[in-house]
Amino acid sequence: MPSERVDADANLPTPNFTFDPDAPCTCVTGVRPFREGSYRLDAETASGKFVVHNYGHGGAGITLSWGCAAKVKEIVQKRIAVSHDTEVAVLGAGVMGLTAATRLRELGLKVTIYSDRRPVQTTSFKAGGQWAVSVVAFEGKEEELKGIIKTAYTTFKNSIGKGFGVSEVPNFSKSVTPGLEKVMDLVPGLLPDRVSLNRLPFEGHTKPGFQYQTLLVEPPIFLPRLERDLKAAGVMFVPRKFLTKADVLTSLAEKLIVNCTGLGAKRLWSDDKMVPIQGQLAMLPAQPALKYLYGQDGYMFPRSDHVVIGATFEECSDSETLEPDVCKSLVQHMASLFGQAAPITLPHFHIHHPSNARLVNPPLPITV
Ligand SMILES: Cc1cc2nc3c(=O)[nH]c(=O)nc-3n(C[C@H](O)[C@H](O)[C@H](O)COP(=O)(O)OP(=O)(O)OC[C@H]3O[C@@H](n4cnc5c(N)ncnc54)[C@H](O)[C@@H]3O)c2cc1C
């Protein structure tokens, strides 16, 4: 990893921070399905059904999705070698359900997706889309995670330019980015080395910083593409809300079940390790001239639909209520980092719960 600082290139374009928090679709509130200790990726047999669990990926579900889907496929492949099942029920139409269903189709199984939300209504659809291992716990699963990270990154990277909404972009930050450092630590060489800069290449920035190269996965392109491909391959999407584990186990005809219900697993599978972490995002109009991610004390991800400014981290809140005032503050804060607005104190920017320590890679609290 090079440590010597290099001079930044000429300034990159400054974002336009004009924002109307009351306009439609400018504020988004989602809830990260964080699981204490570790995400869940394992199988159990219950009431004659074989259930594979794939949930609890916190702030990194988009990032890890293809890698986890490959693991689900491995587990199911071993199972059907002895059980000869031909049908599988996937619970959940978020990124975990859609990627798992895609891989399970490759086994020649008849796949049906059951979900009480359509893909565009899920938490996955609301995500910012940076490829980084953030706000997810993996105690005792380092080896497994290395494989997941490698598969996920490689699959996303290979899909660039193929209509999945994936691109490779520079990511600038004032200090090191834990979610990318973790990847470099676990799988050295997967991401390009970070570069230390004498200053970040933006108007109003005079202090040193870092440039990473990572992927941007745009959920409003990625999820509909997966949904279209699955439907074209004959996968049925069935609207359905399950109330209890018994409901799942007794009402489905399929003997193979893959549980990708995210935060829903807290109630459905009585999983008390699941902790909601609410996040709010502000959506500025798209600005195609911005071809970089900016992440520090909040982040900015210019996508083709919007410039996404985030995010808050409210542990133990599962509210999806929109809060335009918070979104307005997020934008003002980001604008202030670019010298475009007065600094602002934000009350909602960090995990304020005393259990911070149990989060792996917690986002840094904002100090303004
Ligand atoms: C503000 C914010 C920003 C984020 N940014 C990023 C990012 O930049 N990068 C990244 O990698 N990740 C990010 N994430 C995290 C990412 O969104 C999640 O990790 C991911 O969406 C989890 O996917 P999932 O499929 O497990 O859950 P979900 O998308 O929530 O899908 C769960 C599915 O299960 C269904 N379901 C649940 N319970 C039931 C039930 N009882 N009956 C029937 N169906 C049920 C739901 O309807 C839904 O279809 C962000 C999250 C938030 C909130």
PDB file of C-alpha atoms in Angstrom, residues 109-342:
ATOM      1  CA  LEU A 109     -34.944 -25.797 -10.139  1.00  0.00           C
ATOM      2  CA  LYS A 110     -38.435 -24.392 -10.463  1.00  0.00           C
ATOM      3  CA  VAL A 111     -38.080 -21.183  -8.439  1.00  0.00           C
ATOM      4  CA  THR A 112     -40.983 -19.223  -6.928  1.00  0.00           C
ATOM      5  CA  ILE A 113     -40.419 -15.946  -5.076  1.00  0.00           C
ATOM      6  CA  TYR A 114     -42.858 -15.124  -2.264  1.00  0.00           C
ATOM      7  CA  SER A 115     -42.795 -11.623  -0.845  1.00  0.00           C
ATOM      8  CA  ASP A 116     -45.046  -9.025   0.713  1.00  0.00           C
ATOM      9  CA  ARG A 117     -43.190  -6.272  -1.177  1.00  0.00           C
ATOM     10  CA  ARG A 118     -42.292  -5.937  -4.831  1.00  0.00           C
ATOM     11  CA  PRO A 119     -38.567  -5.425  -5.552  1.00  0.00           C
ATOM     12  CA  VAL A 120     -39.054  -1.662  -5.993  1.00  0.00           C
ATOM     13  CA  GLN A 121     -40.595  -1.432  -2.502  1.00  0.00           C
ATOM     14  CA  THR A 122     -37.792  -3.206  -0.642  1.00  0.00           C
ATOM     15  CA  THR A 123     -34.984  -1.791   1.474  1.00  0.00           C
ATOM     16  CA  SER A 124     -32.622  -2.997  -1.238  1.00  0.00           C
ATOM     17  CA  PHE A 125     -34.194  -0.611  -3.734  1.00  0.00           C
ATOM     18  CA  LYS A 126     -33.556   2.299  -1.349  1.00  0.00           C
ATOM     19  CA  ALA A 127     -29.847   1.581  -0.804  1.00  0.00           C
ATOM     20  CA  GLY A 128     -27.196   4.067  -1.926  1.00  0.00           C
ATOM     21  CA  GLY A 129     -25.242   1.422  -3.821  1.00  0.00           C
ATOM     22  CA  GLN A 130     -21.587   1.836  -2.900  1.00  0.00           C
ATOM     23  CA  TRP A 131     -19.690  -1.460  -3.028  1.00  0.00           C
ATOM     24  CA  ALA A 132     -18.197  -1.502   0.509  1.00  0.00           C
ATOM     25  CA  VAL A 133     -18.407  -3.864   3.468  1.00  0.00           C
ATOM     26  CA  SER A 134     -20.031  -1.433   5.930  1.00  0.00           C
ATOM     27  CA  VAL A 135     -22.121  -1.949   9.056  1.00  0.00           C
ATOM     28  CA  VAL A 136     -22.211  -5.714   8.947  1.00  0.00           C
ATOM     29  CA  ALA A 137     -20.985  -8.144  11.600  1.00  0.00           C
ATOM     30  CA  PHE A 138     -19.123 -11.347  10.732  1.00  0.00           C
ATOM     31  CA  GLU A 139     -17.679 -12.706  13.972  1.00  0.00           C
ATOM     32  CA  GLY A 140     -16.119 -16.131  13.382  1.00  0.00           C
ATOM     33  CA  LYS A 141     -16.874 -15.936   9.652  1.00  0.00           C
ATOM     34  CA  GLU A 142     -13.763 -14.218   8.306  1.00  0.00           C
ATOM     35  CA  GLU A 143     -12.824 -17.106   6.017  1.00  0.00           C
ATOM     36  CA  GLU A 144     -16.336 -17.439   4.631  1.00  0.00           C
ATOM     37  CA  LEU A 145     -16.574 -13.678   4.143  1.00  0.00           C
ATOM     38  CA  LYS A 146     -13.344 -13.623   2.121  1.00  0.00           C
ATOM     39  CA  GLY A 147     -14.919 -15.982  -0.427  1.00  0.00           C
ATOM     40  CA  ILE A 148     -18.175 -14.032  -0.439  1.00  0.00           C
ATOM     41  CA  ILE A 149     -16.366 -10.740  -1.003  1.00  0.00           C
ATOM     42  CA  LYS A 150     -14.270 -12.162  -3.853  1.00  0.00           C
ATOM     43  CA  THR A 151     -17.256 -13.698  -5.643  1.00  0.00           C
ATOM     44  CA  ALA A 152     -19.455 -10.657  -5.115  1.00  0.00           C
ATOM     45  CA  TYR A 153     -16.894  -8.143  -6.340  1.00  0.00           C
ATOM     46  CA  THR A 154     -15.867 -10.233  -9.331  1.00  0.00           C
ATOM     47  CA  THR A 155     -19.472 -10.862 -10.376  1.00  0.00           C
ATOM     48  CA  PHE A 156     -20.365  -7.169 -10.142  1.00  0.00           C
ATOM     49  CA  LYS A 157     -17.192  -6.147 -11.928  1.00  0.00           C
ATOM     50  CA  ASN A 158     -17.840  -8.593 -14.763  1.00  0.00           C
ATOM     51  CA  SER A 159     -21.328  -7.142 -15.187  1.00  0.00           C
ATOM     52  CA  ILE A 160     -20.099  -3.600 -15.924  1.00  0.00           C
ATOM     53  CA  GLY A 161     -21.530  -2.355 -19.219  1.00  0.00           C
ATOM     54  CA  LYS A 162     -24.131  -5.136 -19.401  1.00  0.00           C
ATOM     55  CA  GLY A 163     -27.194  -3.237 -18.173  1.00  0.00           C
ATOM     56  CA  PHE A 164     -26.967  -4.104 -14.461  1.00  0.00           C
ATOM     57  CA  GLY A 165     -26.286  -0.518 -13.346  1.00  0.00           C
ATOM     58  CA  VAL A 166     -22.711  -1.235 -12.231  1.00  0.00           C
ATOM     59  CA  SER A 167     -19.777   1.096 -12.799  1.00  0.00           C
ATOM     60  CA  GLU A 168     -16.284   1.545 -11.430  1.00  0.00           C
ATOM     61  CA  VAL A 169     -15.728   4.947  -9.870  1.00  0.00           C
ATOM     62  CA  PRO A 170     -13.174   6.814  -7.784  1.00  0.00           C
ATOM     63  CA  ASN A 171     -14.200   7.363  -4.189  1.00  0.00           C
ATOM     64  CA  PHE A 172     -12.697  10.313  -2.292  1.00  0.00           C
ATOM     65  CA  SER A 173     -12.584  10.686   1.483  1.00  0.00           C
ATOM     66  CA  LYS A 174     -10.844  12.794   4.098  1.00  0.00           C
ATOM     67  CA  SER A 175      -9.775   9.809   6.174  1.00  0.00           C
ATOM     68  CA  VAL A 176      -9.621   6.081   5.549  1.00  0.00           C
ATOM     69  CA  THR A 177     -12.931   4.410   4.699  1.00  0.00           C
ATOM     70  CA  PRO A 178     -13.500   1.438   7.056  1.00  0.00           C
ATOM     71  CA  GLY A 179     -15.788  -0.443   4.653  1.00  0.00           C
ATOM     72  CA  LEU A 180     -13.105  -0.459   1.956  1.00  0.00           C
ATOM     73  CA  GLU A 181     -10.130  -0.923   4.296  1.00  0.00           C
ATOM     74  CA  LYS A 182     -11.847  -4.085   5.576  1.00  0.00           C
ATOM     75  CA  VAL A 183     -11.948  -5.470   2.036  1.00  0.00           C
ATOM     76  CA  MET A 184      -8.261  -4.645   1.492  1.00  0.00           C
ATOM     77  CA  ASP A 185      -7.403  -6.314   4.772  1.00  0.00           C
ATOM     78  CA  LEU A 186      -9.397  -9.502   4.114  1.00  0.00           C
ATOM     79  CA  VAL A 187      -8.675  -9.889   0.401  1.00  0.00           C
ATOM     80  CA  PRO A 188      -5.480  -7.973  -0.451  1.00  0.00           C
ATOM     81  CA  GLY A 189      -5.235  -7.001  -4.102  1.00  0.00           C
ATOM     82  CA  LEU A 190      -8.958  -7.283  -4.876  1.00  0.00           C
ATOM     83  CA  LEU A 191      -9.448  -3.512  -4.945  1.00  0.00           C
ATOM     84  CA  PRO A 192      -6.857  -1.186  -6.459  1.00  0.00           C
ATOM     85  CA  ASP A 193      -4.535   0.349  -3.826  1.00  0.00           C
ATOM     86  CA  ARG A 194      -5.749   3.500  -2.177  1.00  0.00           C
ATOM     87  CA  VAL A 195      -3.858   6.677  -3.060  1.00  0.00           C
ATOM     88  CA  SER A 196      -2.961   9.291  -0.431  1.00  0.00           C
ATOM     89  CA  LEU A 197      -3.562  12.781  -1.742  1.00  0.00           C
ATOM     90  CA  ASN A 198      -2.083  16.061  -0.551  1.00  0.00           C
ATOM     91  CA  ARG A 199      -5.567  17.458  -0.808  1.00  0.00           C
ATOM     92  CA  LEU A 200      -8.909  16.269  -2.136  1.00  0.00           C
ATOM     93  CA  PRO A 201      -9.473  17.574  -5.675  1.00  0.00           C
ATOM     94  CA  PHE A 202     -12.487  19.774  -4.955  1.00  0.00           C
ATOM     95  CA  GLU A 203     -13.114  23.442  -4.534  1.00  0.00           C
ATOM     96  CA  GLY A 204     -13.115  24.317  -0.846  1.00  0.00           C
ATOM     97  CA  HIS A 205     -10.918  21.318   0.091  1.00  0.00           C
ATOM     98  CA  THR A 206      -7.415  22.049   1.357  1.00  0.00           C
ATOM     99  CA  LYS A 207      -6.687  19.059   3.600  1.00  0.00           C
ATOM    100  CA  PRO A 208      -5.105  15.688   2.724  1.00  0.00           C
ATOM    101  CA  GLY A 209      -7.322  12.767   1.849  1.00  0.00           C
ATOM    102  CA  PHE A 210      -7.596   9.450   0.040  1.00  0.00           C
ATOM    103  CA  GLN A 211      -8.744   8.126  -3.284  1.00  0.00           C
ATOM    104  CA  TYR A 212     -10.116   4.597  -3.551  1.00  0.00           C
ATOM    105  CA  GLN A 213     -11.464   2.828  -6.584  1.00  0.00           C
ATOM    106  CA  THR A 214     -14.643   0.880  -5.944  1.00  0.00           C
ATOM    107  CA  LEU A 215     -17.910  -0.053  -7.634  1.00  0.00           C
ATOM    108  CA  LEU A 216     -21.227   1.738  -7.693  1.00  0.00           C
ATOM    109  CA  VAL A 217     -24.247  -0.549  -8.008  1.00  0.00           C
ATOM    110  CA  GLU A 218     -27.399   1.418  -8.814  1.00  0.00           C
ATOM    111  CA  PRO A 219     -30.345  -0.397  -7.182  1.00  0.00           C
ATOM    112  CA  PRO A 220     -32.990   1.285  -9.406  1.00  0.00           C
ATOM    113  CA  ILE A 221     -31.274  -0.363 -12.396  1.00  0.00           C
ATOM    114  CA  PHE A 222     -29.928  -3.540 -10.789  1.00  0.00           C
ATOM    115  CA  LEU A 223     -33.093  -4.837  -9.094  1.00  0.00           C
ATOM    116  CA  PRO A 224     -35.509  -4.320 -12.012  1.00  0.00           C
ATOM    117  CA  ARG A 225     -32.946  -6.003 -14.286  1.00  0.00           C
ATOM    118  CA  LEU A 226     -32.789  -9.063 -12.012  1.00  0.00           C
ATOM    119  CA  GLU A 227     -36.588  -9.112 -11.790  1.00  0.00           C
ATOM    120  CA  ARG A 228     -36.951  -8.947 -15.583  1.00  0.00           C
ATOM    121  CA  ASP A 229     -34.390 -11.704 -16.144  1.00  0.00           C
ATOM    122  CA  LEU A 230     -36.031 -13.942 -13.553  1.00  0.00           C
ATOM    123  CA  LYS A 231     -39.504 -13.455 -15.010  1.00  0.00           C
ATOM    124  CA  ALA A 232     -38.133 -14.127 -18.497  1.00  0.00           C
ATOM    125  CA  ALA A 233     -36.702 -17.387 -17.132  1.00  0.00           C
ATOM    126  CA  GLY A 234     -40.140 -18.407 -15.850  1.00  0.00           C
ATOM    127  CA  VAL A 235     -39.720 -17.508 -12.175  1.00  0.00           C
ATOM    128  CA  MET A 236     -43.067 -16.633 -10.569  1.00  0.00           C
ATOM    129  CA  PHE A 237     -43.386 -13.696  -8.141  1.00  0.00           C
ATOM    130  CA  VAL A 238     -46.186 -14.408  -5.666  1.00  0.00           C
ATOM    131  CA  PRO A 239     -47.428 -11.593  -3.362  1.00  0.00           C
ATOM    132  CA  ARG A 240     -47.570 -13.143   0.083  1.00  0.00           C
ATOM    133  CA  LYS A 241     -47.012 -12.114   3.694  1.00  0.00           C
ATOM    134  CA  PHE A 242     -45.958 -14.836   6.115  1.00  0.00           C
ATOM    135  CA  LEU A 243     -46.971 -14.288   9.705  1.00  0.00           C
ATOM    136  CA  THR A 244     -44.983 -16.932  11.550  1.00  0.00           C
ATOM    137  CA  LYS A 245     -42.365 -19.615  11.042  1.00  0.00           C
ATOM    138  CA  ALA A 246     -45.168 -22.205  11.282  1.00  0.00           C
ATOM    139  CA  ASP A 247     -46.986 -20.392   8.489  1.00  0.00           C
ATOM    140  CA  VAL A 248     -43.894 -20.739   6.283  1.00  0.00           C
ATOM    141  CA  LEU A 249     -43.326 -24.370   7.167  1.00  0.00           C
ATOM    142  CA  THR A 250     -46.901 -25.580   6.779  1.00  0.00           C
ATOM    143  CA  SER A 251     -48.386 -23.480   3.994  1.00  0.00           C
ATOM    144  CA  LEU A 252     -45.785 -23.871   1.248  1.00  0.00           C
ATOM    145  CA  ALA A 253     -45.759 -26.891  -1.039  1.00  0.00           C
ATOM    146  CA  GLU A 254     -42.002 -26.580  -1.676  1.00  0.00           C
ATOM    147  CA  LYS A 255     -39.753 -28.629   0.593  1.00  0.00           C
ATOM    148  CA  LEU A 256     -36.782 -26.418  -0.144  1.00  0.00           C
ATOM    149  CA  ILE A 257     -37.053 -22.879   1.235  1.00  0.00           C
ATOM    150  CA  VAL A 258     -34.544 -20.023   1.063  1.00  0.00           C
ATOM    151  CA  ASN A 259     -35.230 -17.339   3.645  1.00  0.00           C
ATOM    152  CA  CYS A 260     -34.165 -13.897   2.375  1.00  0.00           C
ATOM    153  CA  THR A 261     -36.579 -11.812   4.431  1.00  0.00           C
ATOM    154  CA  GLY A 262     -34.035  -9.290   5.767  1.00  0.00           C
ATOM    155  CA  LEU A 263     -35.391  -7.537   8.797  1.00  0.00           C
ATOM    156  CA  GLY A 264     -38.591  -9.590   8.445  1.00  0.00           C
ATOM    157  CA  ALA A 265     -36.650 -12.564   9.844  1.00  0.00           C
ATOM    158  CA  LYS A 266     -36.642 -10.874  13.246  1.00  0.00           C
ATOM    159  CA  ARG A 267     -40.325 -11.684  13.683  1.00  0.00           C
ATOM    160  CA  LEU A 268     -40.693 -14.553  11.290  1.00  0.00           C
ATOM    161  CA  TRP A 269     -37.849 -16.638  12.710  1.00  0.00           C
ATOM    162  CA  SER A 270     -37.892 -15.066  16.195  1.00  0.00           C
ATOM    163  CA  ASP A 271     -34.331 -13.882  15.635  1.00  0.00           C
ATOM    164  CA  ASP A 272     -33.559 -11.465  18.450  1.00  0.00           C
ATOM    165  CA  LYS A 273     -30.109 -10.779  17.050  1.00  0.00           C
ATOM    166  CA  MET A 274     -31.717  -8.715  14.307  1.00  0.00           C
ATOM    167  CA  VAL A 275     -31.371  -4.980  14.978  1.00  0.00           C
ATOM    168  CA  PRO A 276     -32.943  -2.372  12.711  1.00  0.00           C
ATOM    169  CA  ILE A 277     -30.682   0.532  11.795  1.00  0.00           C
ATOM    170  CA  GLN A 278     -32.704   3.226  10.093  1.00  0.00           C
ATOM    171  CA  GLY A 279     -31.071   5.373   7.427  1.00  0.00           C
ATOM    172  CA  GLN A 280     -32.274   8.456   5.623  1.00  0.00           C
ATOM    173  CA  LEU A 281     -31.106   9.693   2.258  1.00  0.00           C
ATOM    174  CA  ALA A 282     -31.636  12.908   0.318  1.00  0.00           C
ATOM    175  CA  MET A 283     -32.020  12.724  -3.460  1.00  0.00           C
ATOM    176  CA  LEU A 284     -30.793  15.621  -5.577  1.00  0.00           C
ATOM    177  CA  PRO A 285     -31.475  15.745  -9.316  1.00  0.00           C
ATOM    178  CA  ALA A 286     -29.027  13.697 -11.393  1.00  0.00           C
ATOM    179  CA  GLN A 287     -25.796  15.493 -12.350  1.00  0.00           C
ATOM    180  CA  PRO A 288     -23.991  13.501 -15.045  1.00  0.00           C
ATOM    181  CA  ALA A 289     -20.810  15.624 -14.760  1.00  0.00           C
ATOM    182  CA  LEU A 290     -20.115  14.131 -11.304  1.00  0.00           C
ATOM    183  CA  LYS A 291     -18.168  10.940 -11.887  1.00  0.00           C
ATOM    184  CA  TYR A 292     -16.928  10.217  -8.371  1.00  0.00           C
ATOM    185  CA  LEU A 293     -18.195   9.085  -4.981  1.00  0.00           C
ATOM    186  CA  TYR A 294     -17.471  11.233  -1.954  1.00  0.00           C
ATOM    187  CA  GLY A 295     -17.635   9.635   1.450  1.00  0.00           C
ATOM    188  CA  GLN A 296     -16.771  11.138   4.765  1.00  0.00           C
ATOM    189  CA  ASP A 297     -18.999  12.187   7.613  1.00  0.00           C
ATOM    190  CA  GLY A 298     -21.874  11.386   5.325  1.00  0.00           C
ATOM    191  CA  TYR A 299     -21.596  10.481   1.675  1.00  0.00           C
ATOM    192  CA  MET A 300     -22.526  11.527  -1.825  1.00  0.00           C
ATOM    193  CA  PHE A 301     -23.100   8.976  -4.598  1.00  0.00           C
ATOM    194  CA  PRO A 302     -23.880  10.521  -7.996  1.00  0.00           C
ATOM    195  CA  ARG A 303     -26.039   7.942  -9.803  1.00  0.00           C
ATOM    196  CA  SER A 304     -27.858   8.135 -13.112  1.00  0.00           C
ATOM    197  CA  ASP A 305     -31.236   8.709 -11.410  1.00  0.00           C
ATOM    198  CA  HIS A 306     -30.165  11.025  -8.577  1.00  0.00           C
ATOM    199  CA  VAL A 307     -27.239  12.356  -6.622  1.00  0.00           C
ATOM    200  CA  VAL A 308     -27.718  10.453  -3.374  1.00  0.00           C
ATOM    201  CA  ILE A 309     -26.694  12.202  -0.160  1.00  0.00           C
ATOM    202  CA  GLY A 310     -26.607  10.135   2.983  1.00  0.00           C
ATOM    203  CA  ALA A 311     -26.954   8.868   5.422  1.00  0.00           C
ATOM    204  CA  THR A 312     -28.230   8.749   8.944  1.00  0.00           C
ATOM    205  CA  PHE A 313     -27.713   5.756  11.232  1.00  0.00           C
ATOM    206  CA  GLU A 314     -30.426   5.339  13.866  1.00  0.00           C
ATOM    207  CA  GLU A 315     -29.970   2.077  15.684  1.00  0.00           C
ATOM    208  CA  CYS A 316     -33.137   0.342  16.961  1.00  0.00           C
ATOM    209  CA  SER A 317     -35.436   2.435  14.772  1.00  0.00           C
ATOM    210  CA  ASP A 318     -37.465   0.584  12.169  1.00  0.00           C
ATOM    211  CA  SER A 319     -39.520   3.609  11.145  1.00  0.00           C
ATOM    212  CA  GLU A 320     -39.791   4.230   7.410  1.00  0.00           C
ATOM    213  CA  THR A 321     -41.372   7.643   7.904  1.00  0.00           C
ATOM    214  CA  LEU A 322     -39.884  10.346   5.703  1.00  0.00           C
ATOM    215  CA  GLU A 323     -38.263  13.254   7.528  1.00  0.00           C
ATOM    216  CA  PRO A 324     -37.700  16.140   5.087  1.00  0.00           C
ATOM    217  CA  ASP A 325     -35.955  18.236   7.754  1.00  0.00           C
ATOM    218  CA  VAL A 326     -33.325  15.567   8.271  1.00  0.00           C
ATOM    219  CA  CYS A 327     -32.807  15.281   4.520  1.00  0.00           C
ATOM    220  CA  LYS A 328     -32.413  19.030   4.284  1.00  0.00           C
ATOM    221  CA  SER A 329     -29.753  18.879   6.995  1.00  0.00           C
ATOM    222  CA  LEU A 330     -27.934  16.071   5.179  1.00  0.00           C
ATOM    223  CA  VAL A 331     -27.703  18.223   2.074  1.00  0.00           C
ATOM    224  CA  GLN A 332     -26.638  21.315   3.995  1.00  0.00           C
ATOM    225  CA  HIS A 333     -23.946  19.333   5.740  1.00  0.00           C
ATOM    226  CA  MET A 334     -22.580  17.914   2.473  1.00  0.00           C
ATOM    227  CA  ALA A 335     -22.753  21.364   0.847  1.00  0.00           C
ATOM    228  CA  SER A 336     -20.754  22.779   3.765  1.00  0.00           C
ATOM    229  CA  LEU A 337     -17.930  20.283   3.086  1.00  0.00           C
ATOM    230  CA  PHE A 338     -17.704  21.772  -0.412  1.00  0.00           C
ATOM    231  CA  GLY A 339     -17.759  25.320   0.945  1.00  0.00           C
ATOM    232  CA  GLN A 340     -21.280  25.813  -0.443  1.00  0.00           C
ATOM    233  CA  ALA A 341     -23.171  26.261   2.841  1.00  0.00           C
ATOM    234  CA  ALA A 342     -22.628  27.123   6.479  1.00  0.00           C
TER     235      ALA A 342
END
